[in-house]
Coordinates of C-alpha atoms in Angstrom, one line a residue:
M28 CA 127.9 107.9 91.7
I29 CA 124.8 109.4 93.2
E30 CA 125.7 111.9 95.9
F31 CA 123.9 111.8 99.2
K32 CA 123.1 115.3 100.4
V33 CA 123.9 115.7 104.1
G34 CA 122.7 118.4 106.4
I35 CA 124.6 119.2 109.6
L36 CA 122.8 120.6 112.7
G37 CA 125.4 122.5 114.7
A38 CA 128.5 124.4 113.7
G39 CA 131.0 123.3 116.4
Q40 CA 134.3 121.3 116.3
I41 CA 132.7 117.9 115.7
A42 CA 130.5 119.4 112.9
G43 CA 133.7 120.7 111.3
K44 CA 135.4 117.2 111.4
I45 CA 132.3 115.7 109.8
A46 CA 132.1 118.3 107.1
D47 CA 135.8 117.8 106.2
T48 CA 135.3 114.1 106.1
L49 CA 132.2 114.4 103.8
N50 CA 134.1 116.7 101.5
K51 CA 136.6 113.8 100.8
L52 CA 134.1 110.9 100.9
D53 CA 132.8 109.6 97.5
G54 CA 129.0 109.5 97.3
F55 CA 128.4 112.2 99.9
T56 CA 128.3 116.0 99.9
P57 CA 127.9 118.3 102.9
Y58 CA 125.0 120.2 101.4
A59 CA 123.7 122.4 104.3
V60 CA 124.5 123.5 107.8
A61 CA 122.3 125.1 110.5
S62 CA 123.1 127.0 113.6
R63 CA 120.9 129.1 115.9
D64 CA 123.3 131.9 114.9
K65 CA 123.0 132.5 111.1
D66 CA 126.3 134.3 111.0
K67 CA 128.0 131.3 112.6
A68 CA 126.4 129.0 110.0
V69 CA 127.6 131.2 107.2
A70 CA 131.1 131.3 108.5
F71 CA 131.1 127.5 108.9
G72 CA 129.8 127.1 105.4
T73 CA 132.5 129.3 104.0
E74 CA 135.2 127.4 105.8
H75 CA 133.9 123.9 104.9
N76 CA 132.6 124.5 101.3
I77 CA 128.9 124.3 102.2
K78 CA 126.7 126.6 100.2
V79 CA 123.3 126.3 102.0
C80 CA 123.3 127.9 105.5
Y81 CA 120.4 128.3 107.9
G82 CA 119.8 130.3 111.0
S83 CA 117.5 127.6 112.5
Y84 CA 117.5 123.8 112.8
D85 CA 113.9 123.6 111.6
E86 CA 114.8 125.2 108.3
L87 CA 117.4 122.5 107.5
I88 CA 115.2 119.7 108.7
E89 CA 112.4 120.9 106.3
D90 CA 114.7 121.4 103.3
P91 CA 113.5 118.8 100.7
E92 CA 117.0 118.4 99.3
V93 CA 118.5 117.1 102.5
E94 CA 118.7 113.2 102.5
L95 CA 120.6 112.6 105.7
I96 CA 121.0 114.8 108.8
Y97 CA 123.9 114.7 111.2
V98 CA 123.0 116.1 114.7
A99 CA 126.1 117.7 116.2
T100 CA 124.5 119.9 118.8
V101 CA 124.9 119.7 122.7
N102 CA 123.9 116.5 124.4
S103 CA 120.7 117.8 125.9
T104 CA 119.2 118.5 122.5
H105 CA 119.9 115.3 120.7
A106 CA 116.6 113.5 121.6
E107 CA 114.4 116.5 120.6
L108 CA 116.2 117.0 117.3
A109 CA 116.3 113.3 116.5
K110 CA 112.5 113.2 116.9
K111 CA 112.0 116.2 114.6
C112 CA 114.1 114.6 112.0
I113 CA 112.1 111.3 112.2
N114 CA 108.8 113.1 112.1
A115 CA 110.0 115.0 109.0
G116 CA 110.9 111.7 107.4
K117 CA 114.6 112.5 107.4
P118 CA 117.1 109.8 108.2
S119 CA 119.6 110.9 110.8
L120 CA 122.9 110.1 112.5
I121 CA 123.1 111.4 116.1
E122 CA 126.4 112.4 117.5
K123 CA 127.1 110.5 120.7
P124 CA 125.6 110.3 123.2
F125 CA 122.5 109.2 121.4
S126 CA 120.7 110.8 124.3
Y127 CA 121.5 111.5 127.9
N128 CA 119.4 108.7 129.4
S129 CA 117.8 105.4 128.3
R130 CA 114.2 106.6 128.5
T131 CA 114.7 109.4 125.9
A132 CA 116.9 107.0 123.8
A133 CA 114.1 104.5 123.8
E134 CA 111.6 107.2 122.7
I135 CA 113.8 108.0 119.7
I136 CA 114.1 104.3 118.8
K137 CA 110.4 103.6 119.1
L138 CA 109.5 106.6 116.9
S139 CA 112.2 105.6 114.3
E140 CA 110.7 102.1 114.1
E141 CA 107.1 103.3 114.0
K142 CA 107.8 105.8 111.2
K143 CA 110.3 103.4 109.5
V144 CA 112.9 106.2 109.3
Y145 CA 116.6 105.4 109.9
C146 CA 118.1 107.0 113.1
G147 CA 121.5 105.8 114.3
E148 CA 124.1 106.8 116.8
A149 CA 127.3 108.0 115.4
M150 CA 129.4 105.9 117.8
W151 CA 132.2 105.7 115.2
L152 CA 134.2 103.2 117.3
R153 CA 131.6 100.5 116.4
Y154 CA 132.0 101.2 112.7
T155 CA 135.8 101.5 112.3
Q156 CA 137.5 98.8 110.2
L157 CA 140.5 98.5 112.5
M158 CA 138.4 97.8 115.6
N159 CA 136.4 95.2 113.8
M160 CA 139.6 93.6 112.5
A161 CA 140.9 93.4 116.1
L162 CA 137.7 91.8 117.2
E163 CA 138.0 89.2 114.5
F164 CA 141.5 88.3 115.6
I165 CA 140.3 87.9 119.2
K166 CA 137.4 85.7 117.9
Q167 CA 139.9 83.6 116.1
G168 CA 141.9 83.0 119.3
A169 CA 144.9 85.2 118.5
I170 CA 145.5 85.8 122.3
G171 CA 143.6 82.8 123.6
D172 CA 140.6 83.4 125.9
V173 CA 140.2 87.0 127.0
R174 CA 140.6 87.3 130.8
T175 CA 141.1 91.1 131.5
V176 CA 140.6 94.4 129.7
T177 CA 141.8 97.8 130.8
A178 CA 140.9 101.0 128.9
S179 CA 141.2 104.7 129.5
L180 CA 140.2 108.0 127.8
G181 CA 141.0 111.4 129.1
Y182 CA 141.3 115.0 127.8
D183 CA 141.4 118.4 129.5
L184 CA 137.8 119.7 128.8
R185 CA 137.7 122.1 131.8
K186 CA 137.2 125.1 129.5
V187 CA 134.5 123.4 127.3
E188 CA 131.3 125.1 128.6
R189 CA 128.8 122.5 127.5
V190 CA 130.7 119.7 129.3
L191 CA 130.7 121.6 132.5
N192 CA 127.0 122.1 132.8
M193 CA 124.2 119.8 134.1
E194 CA 121.7 121.7 131.9
T195 CA 123.5 120.4 128.7
A196 CA 124.0 116.9 130.1
G197 CA 127.7 117.4 130.5
G198 CA 130.3 115.4 132.3
A199 CA 133.1 113.0 131.5
L200 CA 130.9 109.9 131.4
L201 CA 128.7 110.8 128.4
D202 CA 131.3 112.7 126.5
L203 CA 134.3 110.4 127.1
G204 CA 133.5 107.4 129.2
I205 CA 131.1 105.8 126.8
Y206 CA 134.0 105.1 124.4
P207 CA 136.0 102.8 126.7
I208 CA 132.7 101.3 127.9
T209 CA 131.7 100.6 124.3
M210 CA 135.1 99.1 123.6
V211 CA 134.8 96.7 126.6
F212 CA 131.2 95.8 125.6
M213 CA 132.5 94.9 122.1
I214 CA 135.3 92.8 123.4
M215 CA 133.2 91.1 126.1
G216 CA 130.1 90.7 124.0
G217 CA 127.9 92.9 126.1
P218 CA 127.4 94.5 129.5
P219 CA 128.8 93.1 132.8
I220 CA 127.1 91.1 135.5
S221 CA 128.6 93.2 138.3
V222 CA 129.8 96.8 138.6
A223 CA 131.7 98.9 141.1
S224 CA 132.8 102.5 140.5
N225 CA 134.3 105.7 142.1
F226 CA 134.0 109.2 140.8
I227 CA 134.9 112.9 141.3
K228 CA 132.4 115.6 140.8
L229 CA 132.9 119.3 139.9
K230 CA 131.2 122.1 141.7
T231 CA 128.8 122.3 138.8
G232 CA 127.6 118.8 139.6
V233 CA 129.0 116.9 136.6
D234 CA 131.3 113.9 136.9
A235 CA 134.8 114.8 136.1
F236 CA 136.8 111.6 136.7
S237 CA 135.7 108.0 137.3
T238 CA 137.0 104.5 137.5
I239 CA 134.7 101.6 136.7
Q240 CA 135.3 97.9 137.6
M241 CA 133.3 95.4 135.7
G242 CA 132.8 91.6 136.2
F243 CA 131.6 89.3 133.4
Q244 CA 130.7 85.7 133.0
K245 CA 133.5 83.1 133.5
G246 CA 135.5 85.4 135.8
K247 CA 136.4 88.0 133.1
L248 CA 137.2 91.5 134.4
A249 CA 137.5 95.0 133.0
T250 CA 138.6 98.3 134.4
I251 CA 137.8 101.7 132.8
T252 CA 139.1 105.2 133.6
S253 CA 137.7 108.4 132.1
S254 CA 138.6 112.0 132.8
M255 CA 137.9 115.5 131.6
M256 CA 140.6 116.8 133.9
G257 CA 143.6 115.9 131.8
V258 CA 145.1 113.6 129.1
L259 CA 145.3 109.9 129.8
D260 CA 147.1 107.3 127.7
N261 CA 143.8 106.6 125.7
R262 CA 144.7 103.0 125.1
C263 CA 143.1 99.6 125.6
M264 CA 145.0 96.5 126.8
I265 CA 143.4 93.1 126.3
Y266 CA 145.0 90.2 128.2
G267 CA 144.3 86.6 127.1
T268 CA 145.5 83.2 128.1
E269 CA 147.8 83.1 125.1
G270 CA 149.1 86.7 124.8
R271 CA 147.9 90.2 124.8
M272 CA 146.6 92.9 122.4
E273 CA 147.2 96.6 122.6
I274 CA 145.0 99.1 120.9
D275 CA 146.1 102.7 120.5
G276 CA 143.2 105.1 120.3
V277 CA 140.0 104.2 122.2
T278 CA 137.7 106.6 120.2
C279 CA 139.1 105.4 116.8
P280 CA 141.8 102.8 116.9
E281 CA 145.0 103.9 115.1
R282 CA 147.2 100.9 115.7
V283 CA 146.7 97.4 117.1
R284 CA 149.6 95.1 118.3
I285 CA 149.4 91.5 119.2
Y286 CA 152.0 89.9 121.6
T287 CA 152.9 86.4 122.7
P288 CA 152.8 85.5 126.4
D289 CA 156.6 86.3 126.6
G290 CA 156.1 89.8 125.2
K291 CA 157.2 89.2 121.5
M292 CA 155.1 91.3 119.0
V293 CA 153.9 88.9 116.3
Q294 CA 151.5 91.2 114.4
E295 CA 150.7 94.9 113.9
L296 CA 147.5 96.2 112.3
T297 CA 147.0 99.7 110.9
P298 CA 144.1 101.5 109.2
P299 CA 143.4 100.6 105.6
E300 CA 145.0 102.8 102.9
R301 CA 141.7 104.4 101.8
Y302 CA 141.3 106.1 105.2
I303 CA 139.9 109.6 105.7
S304 CA 139.2 110.3 109.4
G305 CA 137.4 107.2 110.7
Y306 CA 134.0 109.0 110.6
E307 CA 133.4 107.9 107.0
Y308 CA 132.4 104.3 108.0
E309 CA 129.3 105.4 109.9
F310 CA 128.0 107.3 106.9
I311 CA 128.6 104.4 104.5
A312 CA 126.7 102.1 106.9
A313 CA 123.9 104.6 107.3
R314 CA 123.5 104.9 103.5
E315 CA 123.4 101.2 103.1
A316 CA 120.7 101.0 105.8
I317 CA 118.6 103.8 104.3
I318 CA 118.8 102.4 100.7
V319 CA 117.3 99.0 101.9
G320 CA 114.8 100.6 104.3
R321 CA 116.4 99.6 107.6
T322 CA 116.1 101.7 110.8
E323 CA 119.4 100.5 112.2
T324 CA 122.7 99.0 111.2
P325 CA 124.3 95.7 112.3
Y326 CA 127.3 97.6 113.6
N327 CA 125.4 99.6 116.2
T328 CA 122.0 98.1 116.7
N329 CA 119.2 99.6 118.8
S330 CA 120.0 96.9 121.4
H331 CA 123.6 98.1 121.5
I332 CA 122.3 101.6 122.1
M333 CA 119.9 100.7 124.8
A334 CA 122.5 98.5 126.6
L335 CA 124.9 101.4 126.7
Y336 CA 122.5 104.0 128.1
S337 CA 120.9 101.6 130.6
F338 CA 124.4 101.1 131.9
T339 CA 125.3 104.8 132.1
D340 CA 121.9 105.4 133.7
A341 CA 122.8 102.9 136.4
L342 CA 126.2 104.5 137.0
R343 CA 124.7 108.0 137.2
K344 CA 122.0 106.8 139.6
S345 CA 124.6 105.3 141.9
W346 CA 126.6 108.5 141.8
G347 CA 123.5 110.7 142.4
E348 CA 124.1 112.6 139.2
F349 CA 120.7 113.6 137.7
F350 CA 120.3 116.3 135.0
P351 CA 117.5 118.9 135.1
L352 CA 116.0 117.3 132.0
P353 CA 113.0 115.2 130.9
G354 CA 113.2 111.6 132.1
E355 CA 115.6 112.2 135.0
E356 CA 112.9 112.1 137.7
E357 CA 112.0 108.6 136.6
L358 CA 115.7 107.7 136.8
K359 CA 115.7 108.8 140.5
R360 CA 112.8 106.5 141.3
Y361 CA 113.5 103.4 139.3
K362 CA 116.4 101.1 138.8
P363 CA 117.4 101.0 135.1
Q364 CA 117.3 97.5 133.5
T365 CA 120.6 96.6 131.8
K366 CA 119.9 94.7 128.6
K367 CA 122.2 92.3 126.9
A368 CA 123.5 93.7 123.6

């Protein structure tokens, strides 16, 4: 099998999980890593069996051997690095969030389409087999018509510097909240028609805890909680007219259970046997898109991406949370348009 050579920008925790996944995934090899600190890149390479290590992102992007780049840097740099990858003709997967607002996300997508270079968001939830199996069961009527969804995601990130800072586009919403939001969008078929929310800010200005209530067509409802202050149950409950579904793991489902209206479990779904970490599916989908010359995948389309960040823009605008970054002045002045995914 032909090996896809992957370059990783960034040498943090997520980058390590990606490298470990690629080391076990047929058809891919973690070929190079780059950090602004060359010693950190070398240490990362040694730990994760990567031989090519760079002390700048530009060096990796310009390496002719690199066939796919994974951007695993802080949120505020994603748009700039994505554009560099596209302009260099290098397909890329961008660690979520794709960017910190819809304007910069749209700029990435426009450039990707103009240059005909693949650039996707690594929102692994949309790619995981178990989540897509759950959606198929819902579509087939396993719990009747969906009426209500609740989902939560929370971890204690109060010591994670990048999440605490406005300058790096931190906060719970973009690091955690977009997962339960995405799960609800997948279940409901797109964004809501009405929204109400409450939030708590830290002294640094970033959102730390929020609850979001959403209304959809035909009276369907959803409630989301996200927190960087402590661990929540990190589950999704889907209530239908003929039963309910429970999903353990909002970032990457680990188990799905289906119940009858009287509480009897009738089916339990688990990940497939050939399972590495859950990150592998986004790489497989990216390779398929690159081989046939597509700039997006059907799992996480550009419309999906724009719907998500138009929604988070609207939330942050209502909260008065604006980053000291490009595109945020426009967000203060204009109401973002939520697009149907």
